[in-house]
Amino acid sequence: MQQQNITSLVDSGMDLHQVVKKQVDNQRHSFLQEGRPSAAVRIDRLDRAIRLLKENSDAICQALSEDYGTRHRFQSMAADVLVSIEALKHSKKNVKKWMKKERRGAKFPLNLFGAKAYIDYVPLGVVGIIAPWNFPIQLMFSPLANVLAAGNRALIKPSELTPVTSRLTADLFRKYFEADEVSVVTGGVDVAVAFSEQNFDHLVYTGAPGVGSYVMQAAAKNLVPVTLELGGKCPVIVGSGACIKDVVERVMTFKTLNVGQICLAPDTLFIREQDLEEFSIQAKKYVHDCFPNIIDNEDYSSIINDRHFSRLMSYLQDCESRGTAIVPLGDSEDVADQAKRKIQPVLLVNPDDASLAMTEEIFGPLLPVKTYTCLTEVINFINERERPLGLYYFGNDRSEISSIKDRTTSGGMVINDIAAHALQDNMPLGGVGHSGMGSYHGYDGFRQFSHARGTYEQGLFSASTIFKAPYKDSTLKLLEKLMG
């Protein structure tokens, strides 16, 4: 079946829910007709996804730049295209190994008579993927790599906030895939609502926790299992022995990459009072060296739209009204340029805990910095709030590292870097609690989008004879003996 444009189907009189349902039904029918796809079929689909990205990388980067207003080609090529290709290649390299059944020992004494027990990882069927706007290619193709490796079909809903990129990906998937393999549904919030209400075999959502809650409710009506990759306020703890210059370079790199519009971006930094001044000086130097004339600098991205620009400015204004020390790090006289939707990096020093900057996820270039005297107070602060997607520690004190590992819970943890775990294809990426549920990447993603079917092959004798009536005293005594 050729891929159809959703607008033409709606214009024909079908309602949105039925339009999306038709595509889900089409994929499920093909999935059931095909049966479990071979490794060769899965590799072919992964190869086509890799070709799609390689052969259209320039067009993808151009589309992302148009959606953002300003987004350097390097950022899009590295964070969206390359990371996606690496995820697909990793799945392609390992899919044959992942598909092998996982042997489990049959219980004694039946194992002595030829009984076998194993786990068979079977495809789920049709998986829905709702991708966000901040890395619309990476967060579409990274889960897709696992979905295809697991032998599933995929229906994708890209973000309406990146319309140029969304239209391009829809066109590209039509070129490289049949609609019953991988298909894209574009549109606004109404389409996203209809998409979330479908009877998928699994649904993946990456985005804000508030929307994630709705997606989960909609999926629950059909008992659809979900993987939610959400966000939260990822803390950075600068501990004993930390090199402040290294801290600044790694923290500010991820606070300025895509101008902090990253779910794993550092959100709040905790530092000892005696290190605050050096951190501020080094942060200013970093921004000056990397982004001269920051507002006009094409290396420095724009905020995605006016609504998010206004949201971030409201955080600044709220801190200002509360008397928070605000430290702009750029060399421009103006902190922000509304026409270009650019806000220079800003430190918010010891903001009120009730301020918007401390209660809402930043998702931008503002960085609250809190001073502390005792690590326990930082741990307590983190534990009193929602569990973050990532937690970062800088330093070389093993007792501090152990305390943080043992006394906090987060989706992932990185020591002496930022978000490095997300680049490891052989580690799961996922949240916990408010920051999400489930995970993908590598083998963990393959398992997430598979059903672990326990399979037992009986040998010469069956234990069922124990349960056969009439029951005898000798049988009861045997049970008592087995209980020990």
mmCIF file of C-alpha atoms in Angstrom, residues 70-451:
data_model
loop_
_atom_site.group_PDB
_atom_site.id
_atom_site.type_symbol
_atom_site.label_atom_id
_atom_site.label_comp_id
_atom_site.label_asym_id
_atom_site.label_seq_id
_atom_site.Cartn_x
_atom_site.Cartn_y
_atom_site.Cartn_z
ATOM 1 C CA THR A 70 18.926 29.767 13.566
ATOM 2 C CA ARG A 71 20.441 26.338 14.109
ATOM 3 C CA HIS A 72 23.938 25.589 12.899
ATOM 4 C CA ARG A 73 24.357 22.726 10.456
ATOM 5 C CA PHE A 74 27.022 21.150 12.683
ATOM 6 C CA GLN A 75 24.608 20.805 15.610
ATOM 7 C CA SER A 76 21.950 19.206 13.437
ATOM 8 C CA MET A 77 24.431 16.944 11.679
ATOM 9 C CA ALA A 78 26.053 15.787 14.929
ATOM 10 C CA ALA A 79 23.117 15.582 17.340
ATOM 11 C CA ASP A 80 20.339 14.580 14.949
ATOM 12 C CA VAL A 81 21.811 12.821 11.908
ATOM 13 C CA LEU A 82 25.015 11.180 13.182
ATOM 14 C CA VAL A 83 23.592 9.984 16.514
ATOM 15 C CA SER A 84 20.651 8.442 14.642
ATOM 16 C CA ILE A 85 22.913 6.656 12.163
ATOM 17 C CA GLU A 86 25.041 5.292 15.010
ATOM 18 C CA ALA A 87 21.939 3.894 16.740
ATOM 19 C CA LEU A 88 20.775 2.234 13.520
ATOM 20 C CA LYS A 89 24.228 0.779 12.832
ATOM 21 C CA HIS A 90 24.434 -0.615 16.356
ATOM 22 C CA SER A 91 21.092 -2.368 15.931
ATOM 23 C CA LYS A 92 22.107 -3.684 12.511
ATOM 24 C CA LYS A 93 25.385 -5.061 13.868
ATOM 25 C CA ASN A 94 23.760 -6.859 16.804
ATOM 26 C CA VAL A 95 20.280 -7.858 15.638
ATOM 27 C CA LYS A 96 21.180 -11.474 14.793
ATOM 28 C CA LYS A 97 22.630 -11.974 18.257
ATOM 29 C CA TRP A 98 19.673 -10.265 19.945
ATOM 30 C CA MET A 99 17.196 -12.499 18.094
ATOM 31 C CA LYS A 100 18.654 -15.711 19.509
ATOM 32 C CA LYS A 101 16.567 -17.458 22.119
ATOM 33 C CA GLU A 102 17.748 -17.056 25.679
ATOM 34 C CA ARG A 103 18.118 -20.427 27.338
ATOM 35 C CA ARG A 104 16.776 -20.955 30.862
ATOM 36 C CA GLY A 105 17.361 -24.139 32.798
ATOM 37 C CA ALA A 106 14.367 -26.474 33.085
ATOM 38 C CA LYS A 107 13.618 -27.577 36.651
ATOM 39 C CA PHE A 108 15.213 -30.675 38.130
ATOM 40 C CA PRO A 109 14.625 -33.538 37.537
ATOM 41 C CA LEU A 110 12.720 -32.885 34.290
ATOM 42 C CA ASN A 111 15.848 -31.359 32.769
ATOM 43 C CA LEU A 112 17.465 -34.780 33.045
ATOM 44 C CA PHE A 113 14.828 -36.200 30.709
ATOM 45 C CA GLY A 114 15.164 -33.710 27.865
ATOM 46 C CA ALA A 115 12.962 -30.808 29.030
ATOM 47 C CA LYS A 116 13.969 -27.385 27.669
ATOM 48 C CA ALA A 117 13.069 -23.869 28.797
ATOM 49 C CA TYR A 118 13.943 -20.662 26.961
ATOM 50 C CA ILE A 119 12.866 -17.095 26.233
ATOM 51 C CA ASP A 120 11.859 -16.272 22.677
ATOM 52 C CA TYR A 121 11.887 -12.542 21.866
ATOM 53 C CA VAL A 122 8.976 -12.053 19.481
ATOM 54 C CA PRO A 123 7.905 -8.798 17.765
ATOM 55 C CA LEU A 124 5.014 -6.877 19.306
ATOM 56 C CA GLY A 125 3.453 -5.683 16.050
ATOM 57 C CA VAL A 126 2.728 -1.991 15.410
ATOM 58 C CA VAL A 127 4.611 0.567 17.505
ATOM 59 C CA GLY A 128 3.643 4.241 17.644
ATOM 60 C CA ILE A 129 6.403 6.838 18.056
ATOM 61 C CA ILE A 130 5.610 10.425 19.092
ATOM 62 C CA ALA A 131 8.762 12.489 18.508
ATOM 63 C CA PRO A 132 9.499 15.928 20.047
ATOM 64 C CA TRP A 133 10.771 19.156 18.510
ATOM 65 C CA ASN A 134 14.135 19.619 20.243
ATOM 66 C CA PHE A 135 15.945 16.795 18.412
ATOM 67 C CA PRO A 136 13.211 15.710 16.019
ATOM 68 C CA ILE A 137 15.372 13.380 13.927
ATOM 69 C CA GLN A 138 17.404 11.746 16.695
ATOM 70 C CA LEU A 139 14.368 11.141 18.909
ATOM 71 C CA MET A 140 12.504 9.650 15.965
ATOM 72 C CA PHE A 141 15.239 7.361 14.633
ATOM 73 C CA SER A 142 16.803 6.216 17.929
ATOM 74 C CA PRO A 143 13.662 4.389 19.082
ATOM 75 C CA LEU A 144 12.936 3.398 15.475
ATOM 76 C CA ALA A 145 16.284 1.555 15.358
ATOM 77 C CA ASN A 146 15.125 -0.687 18.207
ATOM 78 C CA VAL A 147 11.574 -0.980 16.885
ATOM 79 C CA LEU A 148 12.791 -2.243 13.495
ATOM 80 C CA ALA A 149 15.453 -4.506 15.013
ATOM 81 C CA ALA A 150 12.734 -6.126 17.122
ATOM 82 C CA GLY A 151 10.784 -6.902 13.929
ATOM 83 C CA ASN A 152 7.951 -4.400 14.328
ATOM 84 C CA ARG A 153 6.186 -1.918 12.062
ATOM 85 C CA ALA A 154 6.220 1.781 13.041
ATOM 86 C CA LEU A 155 3.823 4.700 12.755
ATOM 87 C CA ILE A 156 5.435 8.035 13.599
ATOM 88 C CA LYS A 157 3.939 11.364 14.715
ATOM 89 C CA PRO A 158 6.569 14.142 14.521
ATOM 90 C CA SER A 159 6.167 17.460 16.326
ATOM 91 C CA GLU A 160 3.960 20.204 14.903
ATOM 92 C CA LEU A 161 6.531 22.738 16.205
ATOM 93 C CA THR A 162 9.000 21.652 13.500
ATOM 94 C CA PRO A 163 6.657 21.610 10.481
ATOM 95 C CA VAL A 164 9.336 21.817 7.772
ATOM 96 C CA THR A 165 11.265 18.892 9.237
ATOM 97 C CA SER A 166 8.051 16.933 9.805
ATOM 98 C CA ARG A 167 6.926 17.338 6.188
ATOM 99 C CA LEU A 168 10.372 16.371 4.935
ATOM 100 C CA THR A 169 10.522 13.193 7.030
ATOM 101 C CA ALA A 170 7.033 12.219 5.850
ATOM 102 C CA ASP A 171 8.180 12.611 2.233
ATOM 103 C CA LEU A 172 11.405 10.694 2.845
ATOM 104 C CA PHE A 173 9.725 7.746 4.522
ATOM 105 C CA ARG A 174 7.331 7.544 1.561
ATOM 106 C CA LYS A 175 10.386 7.265 -0.678
ATOM 107 C CA TYR A 176 12.305 4.642 1.308
ATOM 108 C CA PHE A 177 9.547 2.560 2.939
ATOM 109 C CA GLU A 178 6.154 1.115 2.175
ATOM 110 C CA ALA A 179 3.337 2.482 4.331
ATOM 111 C CA ASP A 180 2.848 -0.903 5.975
ATOM 112 C CA GLU A 181 6.495 -0.872 7.160
ATOM 113 C CA VAL A 182 7.067 2.677 8.428
ATOM 114 C CA SER A 183 4.747 5.624 7.972
ATOM 115 C CA VAL A 184 4.532 9.225 9.205
ATOM 116 C CA VAL A 185 1.402 11.062 10.318
ATOM 117 C CA THR A 186 1.795 14.854 10.366
ATOM 118 C CA GLY A 187 -0.461 17.479 11.879
ATOM 119 C CA GLY A 188 -1.220 19.479 14.999
ATOM 120 C CA VAL A 189 -2.449 18.701 18.478
ATOM 121 C CA ASP A 190 -5.694 17.198 17.149
ATOM 122 C CA VAL A 191 -3.707 14.622 15.181
ATOM 123 C CA ALA A 192 -1.511 13.902 18.218
ATOM 124 C CA VAL A 193 -4.636 13.256 20.301
ATOM 125 C CA ALA A 194 -6.061 10.868 17.690
ATOM 126 C CA PHE A 195 -2.655 9.184 17.438
ATOM 127 C CA SER A 196 -2.419 8.602 21.215
ATOM 128 C CA GLU A 197 -5.837 6.934 21.272
ATOM 129 C CA GLN A 198 -4.930 4.167 18.811
ATOM 130 C CA ASN A 199 -4.712 0.480 19.632
ATOM 131 C CA PHE A 200 -0.946 0.204 19.173
ATOM 132 C CA ASP A 201 1.017 -2.752 20.458
ATOM 133 C CA HIS A 202 3.353 -0.252 22.138
ATOM 134 C CA LEU A 203 3.531 3.550 22.216
ATOM 135 C CA VAL A 204 6.684 5.646 22.657
ATOM 136 C CA TYR A 205 6.417 9.288 23.701
ATOM 137 C CA THR A 206 9.284 11.738 24.182
ATOM 138 C CA GLY A 207 8.433 15.153 25.573
ATOM 139 C CA ALA A 208 7.051 17.055 28.542
ATOM 140 C CA PRO A 209 5.727 15.196 31.612
ATOM 141 C CA GLY A 210 2.354 16.976 31.427
ATOM 142 C CA VAL A 211 1.688 15.724 27.910
ATOM 143 C CA GLY A 212 3.182 12.361 28.833
ATOM 144 C CA SER A 213 0.496 11.988 31.489
ATOM 145 C CA TYR A 214 -2.213 12.525 28.858
ATOM 146 C CA VAL A 215 -0.555 10.080 26.447
ATOM 147 C CA MET A 216 -0.470 7.451 29.174
ATOM 148 C CA GLN A 217 -4.151 7.989 30.009
ATOM 149 C CA ALA A 218 -5.124 7.714 26.339
ATOM 150 C CA ALA A 219 -3.041 4.561 25.887
ATOM 151 C CA ALA A 220 -4.508 3.006 29.036
ATOM 152 C CA LYS A 221 -7.987 2.973 27.475
ATOM 153 C CA ASN A 222 -6.691 0.366 25.023
ATOM 154 C CA LEU A 223 -4.282 -1.270 27.504
ATOM 155 C CA VAL A 224 -1.389 -0.120 25.316
ATOM 156 C CA PRO A 225 1.988 -0.335 27.095
ATOM 157 C CA VAL A 226 4.042 2.856 26.922
ATOM 158 C CA THR A 227 7.624 4.016 26.999
ATOM 159 C CA LEU A 228 7.773 7.602 28.256
ATOM 160 C CA GLU A 229 10.983 9.587 27.812
ATOM 161 C CA LEU A 230 10.233 12.768 29.726
ATOM 162 C CA GLY A 231 12.483 15.313 31.400
ATOM 163 C CA GLY A 232 12.848 17.113 34.683
ATOM 164 C CA LYS A 233 15.354 19.280 36.451
ATOM 165 C CA CYS A 234 18.656 17.448 35.976
ATOM 166 C CA PRO A 235 20.989 18.508 38.810
ATOM 167 C CA VAL A 236 24.751 19.027 38.630
ATOM 168 C CA ILE A 237 26.722 18.582 41.852
ATOM 169 C CA VAL A 238 30.214 20.090 41.931
ATOM 170 C CA GLY A 239 31.977 18.116 44.643
ATOM 171 C CA SER A 240 35.387 17.737 46.222
ATOM 172 C CA GLY A 241 38.391 17.771 43.931
ATOM 173 C CA ALA A 242 36.468 19.001 40.887
ATOM 174 C CA CYS A 243 38.403 20.987 38.287
ATOM 175 C CA ILE A 244 36.215 24.074 37.871
ATOM 176 C CA LYS A 245 37.518 24.742 34.365
ATOM 177 C CA ASP A 246 36.450 21.244 33.271
ATOM 178 C CA VAL A 247 33.096 21.642 35.028
ATOM 179 C CA VAL A 248 32.434 24.890 33.164
ATOM 180 C CA GLU A 249 33.461 23.497 29.787
ATOM 181 C CA ARG A 250 31.258 20.410 30.066
ATOM 182 C CA VAL A 251 28.280 22.078 31.739
ATOM 183 C CA MET A 252 28.240 25.115 29.454
ATOM 184 C CA THR A 253 28.696 22.986 26.330
ATOM 185 C CA PHE A 254 25.387 21.261 27.053
ATOM 186 C CA LYS A 255 23.781 24.486 28.260
ATOM 187 C CA THR A 256 24.581 26.175 24.941
ATOM 188 C CA LEU A 257 24.134 23.179 22.604
ATOM 189 C CA ASN A 258 20.697 23.802 21.098
ATOM 190 C CA VAL A 259 20.671 26.597 23.743
ATOM 191 C CA GLY A 260 19.848 24.118 26.466
ATOM 192 C CA GLN A 261 16.714 22.789 24.760
ATOM 193 C CA ILE A 262 17.703 19.257 25.753
ATOM 194 C CA CYS A 263 15.892 16.963 28.178
ATOM 195 C CA LEU A 264 19.258 15.950 29.670
ATOM 196 C CA ALA A 265 20.669 19.490 29.863
ATOM 197 C CA PRO A 266 21.996 20.615 33.250
ATOM 198 C CA ASP A 267 19.088 22.369 34.937
ATOM 199 C CA THR A 268 20.393 23.384 38.375
ATOM 200 C CA LEU A 269 24.006 23.471 39.542
ATOM 201 C CA PHE A 270 25.094 23.009 43.161
ATOM 202 C CA ILE A 271 28.521 24.360 44.077
ATOM 203 C CA ARG A 272 30.423 25.227 47.236
ATOM 204 C CA GLU A 273 30.458 28.922 48.108
ATOM 205 C CA GLN A 274 34.253 29.160 47.739
ATOM 206 C CA ASP A 275 34.065 27.906 44.130
ATOM 207 C CA LEU A 276 31.230 30.159 42.938
ATOM 208 C CA GLU A 277 33.354 33.126 41.845
ATOM 209 C CA GLU A 278 35.760 31.002 39.811
ATOM 210 C CA PHE A 279 32.830 29.205 38.183
ATOM 211 C CA SER A 280 31.259 32.543 37.161
ATOM 212 C CA ILE A 281 34.546 33.882 35.773
ATOM 213 C CA GLN A 282 35.248 30.704 33.804
ATOM 214 C CA ALA A 283 31.654 30.574 32.504
ATOM 215 C CA LYS A 284 31.925 34.136 31.159
ATOM 216 C CA LYS A 285 35.227 33.278 29.504
ATOM 217 C CA TYR A 286 33.713 30.152 27.934
ATOM 218 C CA VAL A 287 30.801 32.059 26.402
ATOM 219 C CA HIS A 288 33.063 34.911 25.237
ATOM 220 C CA ASP A 289 35.482 32.481 23.548
ATOM 221 C CA CYS A 290 32.806 30.287 21.948
ATOM 222 C CA PHE A 291 30.111 32.831 21.069
ATOM 223 C CA PRO A 292 31.426 36.341 20.355
ATOM 224 C CA ASN A 293 28.594 38.707 19.356
ATOM 225 C CA ILE A 294 26.296 36.061 20.738
ATOM 226 C CA ILE A 295 22.931 37.415 19.567
ATOM 227 C CA ASP A 296 24.129 37.561 15.943
ATOM 228 C CA ASN A 297 26.265 34.431 16.168
ATOM 229 C CA GLU A 298 25.008 31.646 13.874
ATOM 230 C CA ASP A 299 26.665 29.026 16.082
ATOM 231 C CA TYR A 300 24.163 29.955 18.810
ATOM 232 C CA SER A 301 20.675 28.573 18.177
ATOM 233 C CA SER A 302 17.342 30.313 18.518
ATOM 234 C CA ILE A 303 14.590 29.347 20.935
ATOM 235 C CA ILE A 304 12.112 27.179 19.015
ATOM 236 C CA ASN A 305 9.148 29.601 19.061
ATOM 237 C CA ASP A 306 7.679 32.741 20.631
ATOM 238 C CA ARG A 307 5.819 30.830 23.349
ATOM 239 C CA HIS A 308 8.963 29.194 24.677
ATOM 240 C CA PHE A 309 10.880 32.476 24.367
ATOM 241 C CA SER A 310 8.221 34.202 26.494
ATOM 242 C CA ARG A 311 8.255 31.317 28.975
ATOM 243 C CA LEU A 312 12.003 31.665 29.536
ATOM 244 C CA MET A 313 11.774 35.446 29.808
ATOM 245 C CA SER A 314 9.070 35.026 32.464
ATOM 246 C CA TYR A 315 11.512 32.905 34.496
ATOM 247 C CA LEU A 316 14.073 35.705 34.265
ATOM 248 C CA GLN A 317 11.550 38.368 35.232
ATOM 249 C CA ASP A 318 10.303 36.275 38.146
ATOM 250 C CA CYS A 319 13.857 35.901 39.486
ATOM 251 C CA GLU A 320 14.438 39.617 39.011
ATOM 252 C CA SER A 321 11.327 40.466 41.013
ATOM 253 C CA ARG A 322 12.537 38.191 43.830
ATOM 254 C CA GLY A 323 15.944 39.875 44.016
ATOM 255 C CA THR A 324 17.947 36.993 42.549
ATOM 256 C CA ALA A 325 21.470 37.854 41.391
ATOM 257 C CA ILE A 326 21.364 37.596 37.586
ATOM 258 C CA VAL A 327 24.696 37.147 35.785
ATOM 259 C CA PRO A 328 24.543 37.407 31.953
ATOM 260 C CA LEU A 329 27.456 35.529 30.403
ATOM 261 C CA GLY A 330 27.410 36.966 26.875
ATOM 262 C CA ASP A 331 29.018 40.165 25.620
ATOM 263 C CA SER A 332 25.775 41.677 24.335
ATOM 264 C CA GLU A 333 24.212 44.565 26.257
ATOM 265 C CA ASP A 334 20.810 42.976 25.819
ATOM 266 C CA VAL A 335 20.137 39.670 27.520
ATOM 267 C CA ALA A 336 17.672 38.725 24.787
ATOM 268 C CA ASP A 337 16.517 39.578 21.265
ATOM 269 C CA GLN A 338 12.844 38.806 20.761
ATOM 270 C CA ALA A 339 12.897 39.158 16.966
ATOM 271 C CA LYS A 340 15.640 36.523 16.686
ATOM 272 C CA ARG A 341 14.288 34.516 19.644
ATOM 273 C CA LYS A 342 17.729 34.452 21.243
ATOM 274 C CA ILE A 343 18.576 34.582 24.943
ATOM 275 C CA GLN A 344 22.183 34.654 26.031
ATOM 276 C CA PRO A 345 23.356 32.224 28.751
ATOM 277 C CA VAL A 346 22.530 33.545 32.205
ATOM 278 C CA LEU A 347 23.446 32.391 35.711
ATOM 279 C CA LEU A 348 20.724 32.777 38.341
ATOM 280 C CA VAL A 349 22.621 32.786 41.621
ATOM 281 C CA ASN A 350 20.832 31.347 44.651
ATOM 282 C CA PRO A 351 17.286 31.846 43.354
ATOM 283 C CA ASP A 352 14.301 31.474 45.668
ATOM 284 C CA ASP A 353 13.234 27.819 45.868
ATOM 285 C CA ALA A 354 9.679 28.944 45.041
ATOM 286 C CA SER A 355 10.753 30.790 41.874
ATOM 287 C CA LEU A 356 9.707 29.580 38.427
ATOM 288 C CA ALA A 357 13.333 28.802 37.607
ATOM 289 C CA MET A 358 13.462 26.371 40.524
ATOM 290 C CA THR A 359 10.024 24.787 40.171
ATOM 291 C CA GLU A 360 9.784 24.414 36.368
ATOM 292 C CA GLU A 361 12.093 22.620 33.939
ATOM 293 C CA ILE A 362 14.278 25.308 32.327
ATOM 294 C CA PHE A 363 14.767 23.847 28.821
ATOM 295 C CA GLY A 364 16.816 26.850 27.778
ATOM 296 C CA PRO A 365 20.065 28.766 28.437
ATOM 297 C CA LEU A 366 19.262 29.867 32.017
ATOM 298 C CA LEU A 367 21.241 28.108 34.763
ATOM 299 C CA PRO A 368 20.227 28.369 38.427
ATOM 300 C CA VAL A 369 23.312 28.052 40.652
ATOM 301 C CA LYS A 370 22.859 27.136 44.319
ATOM 302 C CA THR A 371 25.674 27.257 46.859
ATOM 303 C CA TYR A 372 25.936 24.598 49.559
ATOM 304 C CA THR A 373 28.079 23.695 52.551
ATOM 305 C CA CYS A 374 27.209 20.026 53.073
ATOM 306 C CA LEU A 375 26.537 17.325 50.478
ATOM 307 C CA THR A 376 23.660 15.961 52.566
ATOM 308 C CA GLU A 377 21.685 19.178 52.058
ATOM 309 C CA VAL A 378 22.042 18.777 48.267
ATOM 310 C CA ILE A 379 20.942 15.145 48.409
ATOM 311 C CA ASN A 380 17.947 16.098 50.559
ATOM 312 C CA PHE A 381 17.065 18.906 48.130
ATOM 313 C CA ILE A 382 17.104 16.487 45.184
ATOM 314 C CA ASN A 383 15.125 13.809 47.033
ATOM 315 C CA GLU A 384 12.395 16.263 48.055
ATOM 316 C CA ARG A 385 11.602 16.834 44.371
ATOM 317 C CA GLU A 386 10.627 14.760 41.351
ATOM 318 C CA ARG A 387 13.179 12.205 40.190
ATOM 319 C CA PRO A 388 15.278 13.639 37.336
ATOM 320 C CA LEU A 389 16.136 12.073 33.994
ATOM 321 C CA GLY A 390 19.854 12.629 34.592
ATOM 322 C CA LEU A 391 22.100 13.425 37.555
ATOM 323 C CA TYR A 392 25.676 14.684 37.200
ATOM 324 C CA TYR A 393 28.544 14.738 39.691
ATOM 325 C CA PHE A 394 31.948 16.368 39.236
ATOM 326 C CA GLY A 395 34.781 15.462 41.571
ATOM 327 C CA ASN A 396 36.986 12.590 42.694
ATOM 328 C CA ASP A 397 35.727 11.869 46.201
ATOM 329 C CA ARG A 398 34.615 8.221 46.196
ATOM 330 C CA SER A 399 32.635 8.633 49.419
ATOM 331 C CA GLU A 400 30.667 11.498 47.847
ATOM 332 C CA ILE A 401 30.045 9.434 44.728
ATOM 333 C CA SER A 402 28.857 6.493 46.834
ATOM 334 C CA SER A 403 26.540 8.729 48.872
ATOM 335 C CA ILE A 404 24.929 10.165 45.746
ATOM 336 C CA LYS A 405 24.584 6.743 44.088
ATOM 337 C CA ASP A 406 23.144 5.114 47.206
ATOM 338 C CA ARG A 407 20.846 7.923 48.371
ATOM 339 C CA THR A 408 19.344 9.327 45.163
ATOM 340 C CA THR A 409 17.302 7.945 42.272
ATOM 341 C CA SER A 410 17.496 9.231 38.694
ATOM 342 C CA GLY A 411 17.045 7.923 35.174
ATOM 343 C CA GLY A 412 20.802 7.914 34.614
ATOM 344 C CA MET A 413 23.936 9.190 36.324
ATOM 345 C CA VAL A 414 27.185 10.526 34.892
ATOM 346 C CA ILE A 415 30.390 11.207 36.790
ATOM 347 C CA ASN A 416 32.633 14.022 35.527
ATOM 348 C CA ASP A 417 30.657 14.752 32.382
ATOM 349 C CA ILE A 418 27.192 15.709 31.112
ATOM 350 C CA ALA A 419 24.768 13.385 29.279
ATOM 351 C CA ALA A 420 27.579 11.046 28.190
ATOM 352 C CA HIS A 421 25.445 8.003 29.046
ATOM 353 C CA ALA A 422 22.979 8.974 26.311
ATOM 354 C CA LEU A 423 25.673 8.397 23.680
ATOM 355 C CA GLN A 424 26.322 4.819 24.797
ATOM 356 C CA ASP A 425 24.412 2.554 22.420
ATOM 357 C CA ASN A 426 24.815 -0.441 24.735
ATOM 358 C CA MET A 427 23.219 1.215 27.785
ATOM 359 C CA PRO A 428 19.504 1.844 28.409
ATOM 360 C CA LEU A 429 18.278 5.433 28.270
ATOM 361 C CA GLY A 430 15.180 6.154 30.289
ATOM 362 C CA GLY A 431 13.617 7.979 33.187
ATOM 363 C CA VAL A 432 12.081 6.993 36.486
ATOM 364 C CA GLY A 433 8.923 8.317 38.082
ATOM 365 C CA HIS A 434 8.164 11.835 36.843
ATOM 366 C CA SER A 435 10.999 11.660 34.280
ATOM 367 C CA GLY A 436 9.591 8.632 32.494
ATOM 368 C CA MET A 437 9.220 4.875 32.363
ATOM 369 C CA GLY A 438 10.768 2.201 30.228
ATOM 370 C CA SER A 439 13.913 2.681 28.178
ATOM 371 C CA TYR A 440 15.486 2.121 24.792
ATOM 372 C CA HIS A 441 18.949 2.008 23.167
ATOM 373 C CA GLY A 442 20.733 -1.167 22.189
ATOM 374 C CA TYR A 443 19.727 -4.560 23.554
ATOM 375 C CA ASP A 444 17.530 -2.943 26.212
ATOM 376 C CA GLY A 445 15.550 -1.206 23.484
ATOM 377 C CA PHE A 446 15.266 -4.420 21.485
ATOM 378 C CA ARG A 447 13.800 -6.116 24.556
ATOM 379 C CA GLN A 448 11.517 -3.164 25.272
ATOM 380 C CA PHE A 449 9.858 -3.543 21.874
ATOM 381 C CA SER A 450 9.721 -7.346 21.979
ATOM 382 C CA HIS A 451 7.590 -9.777 23.922
#
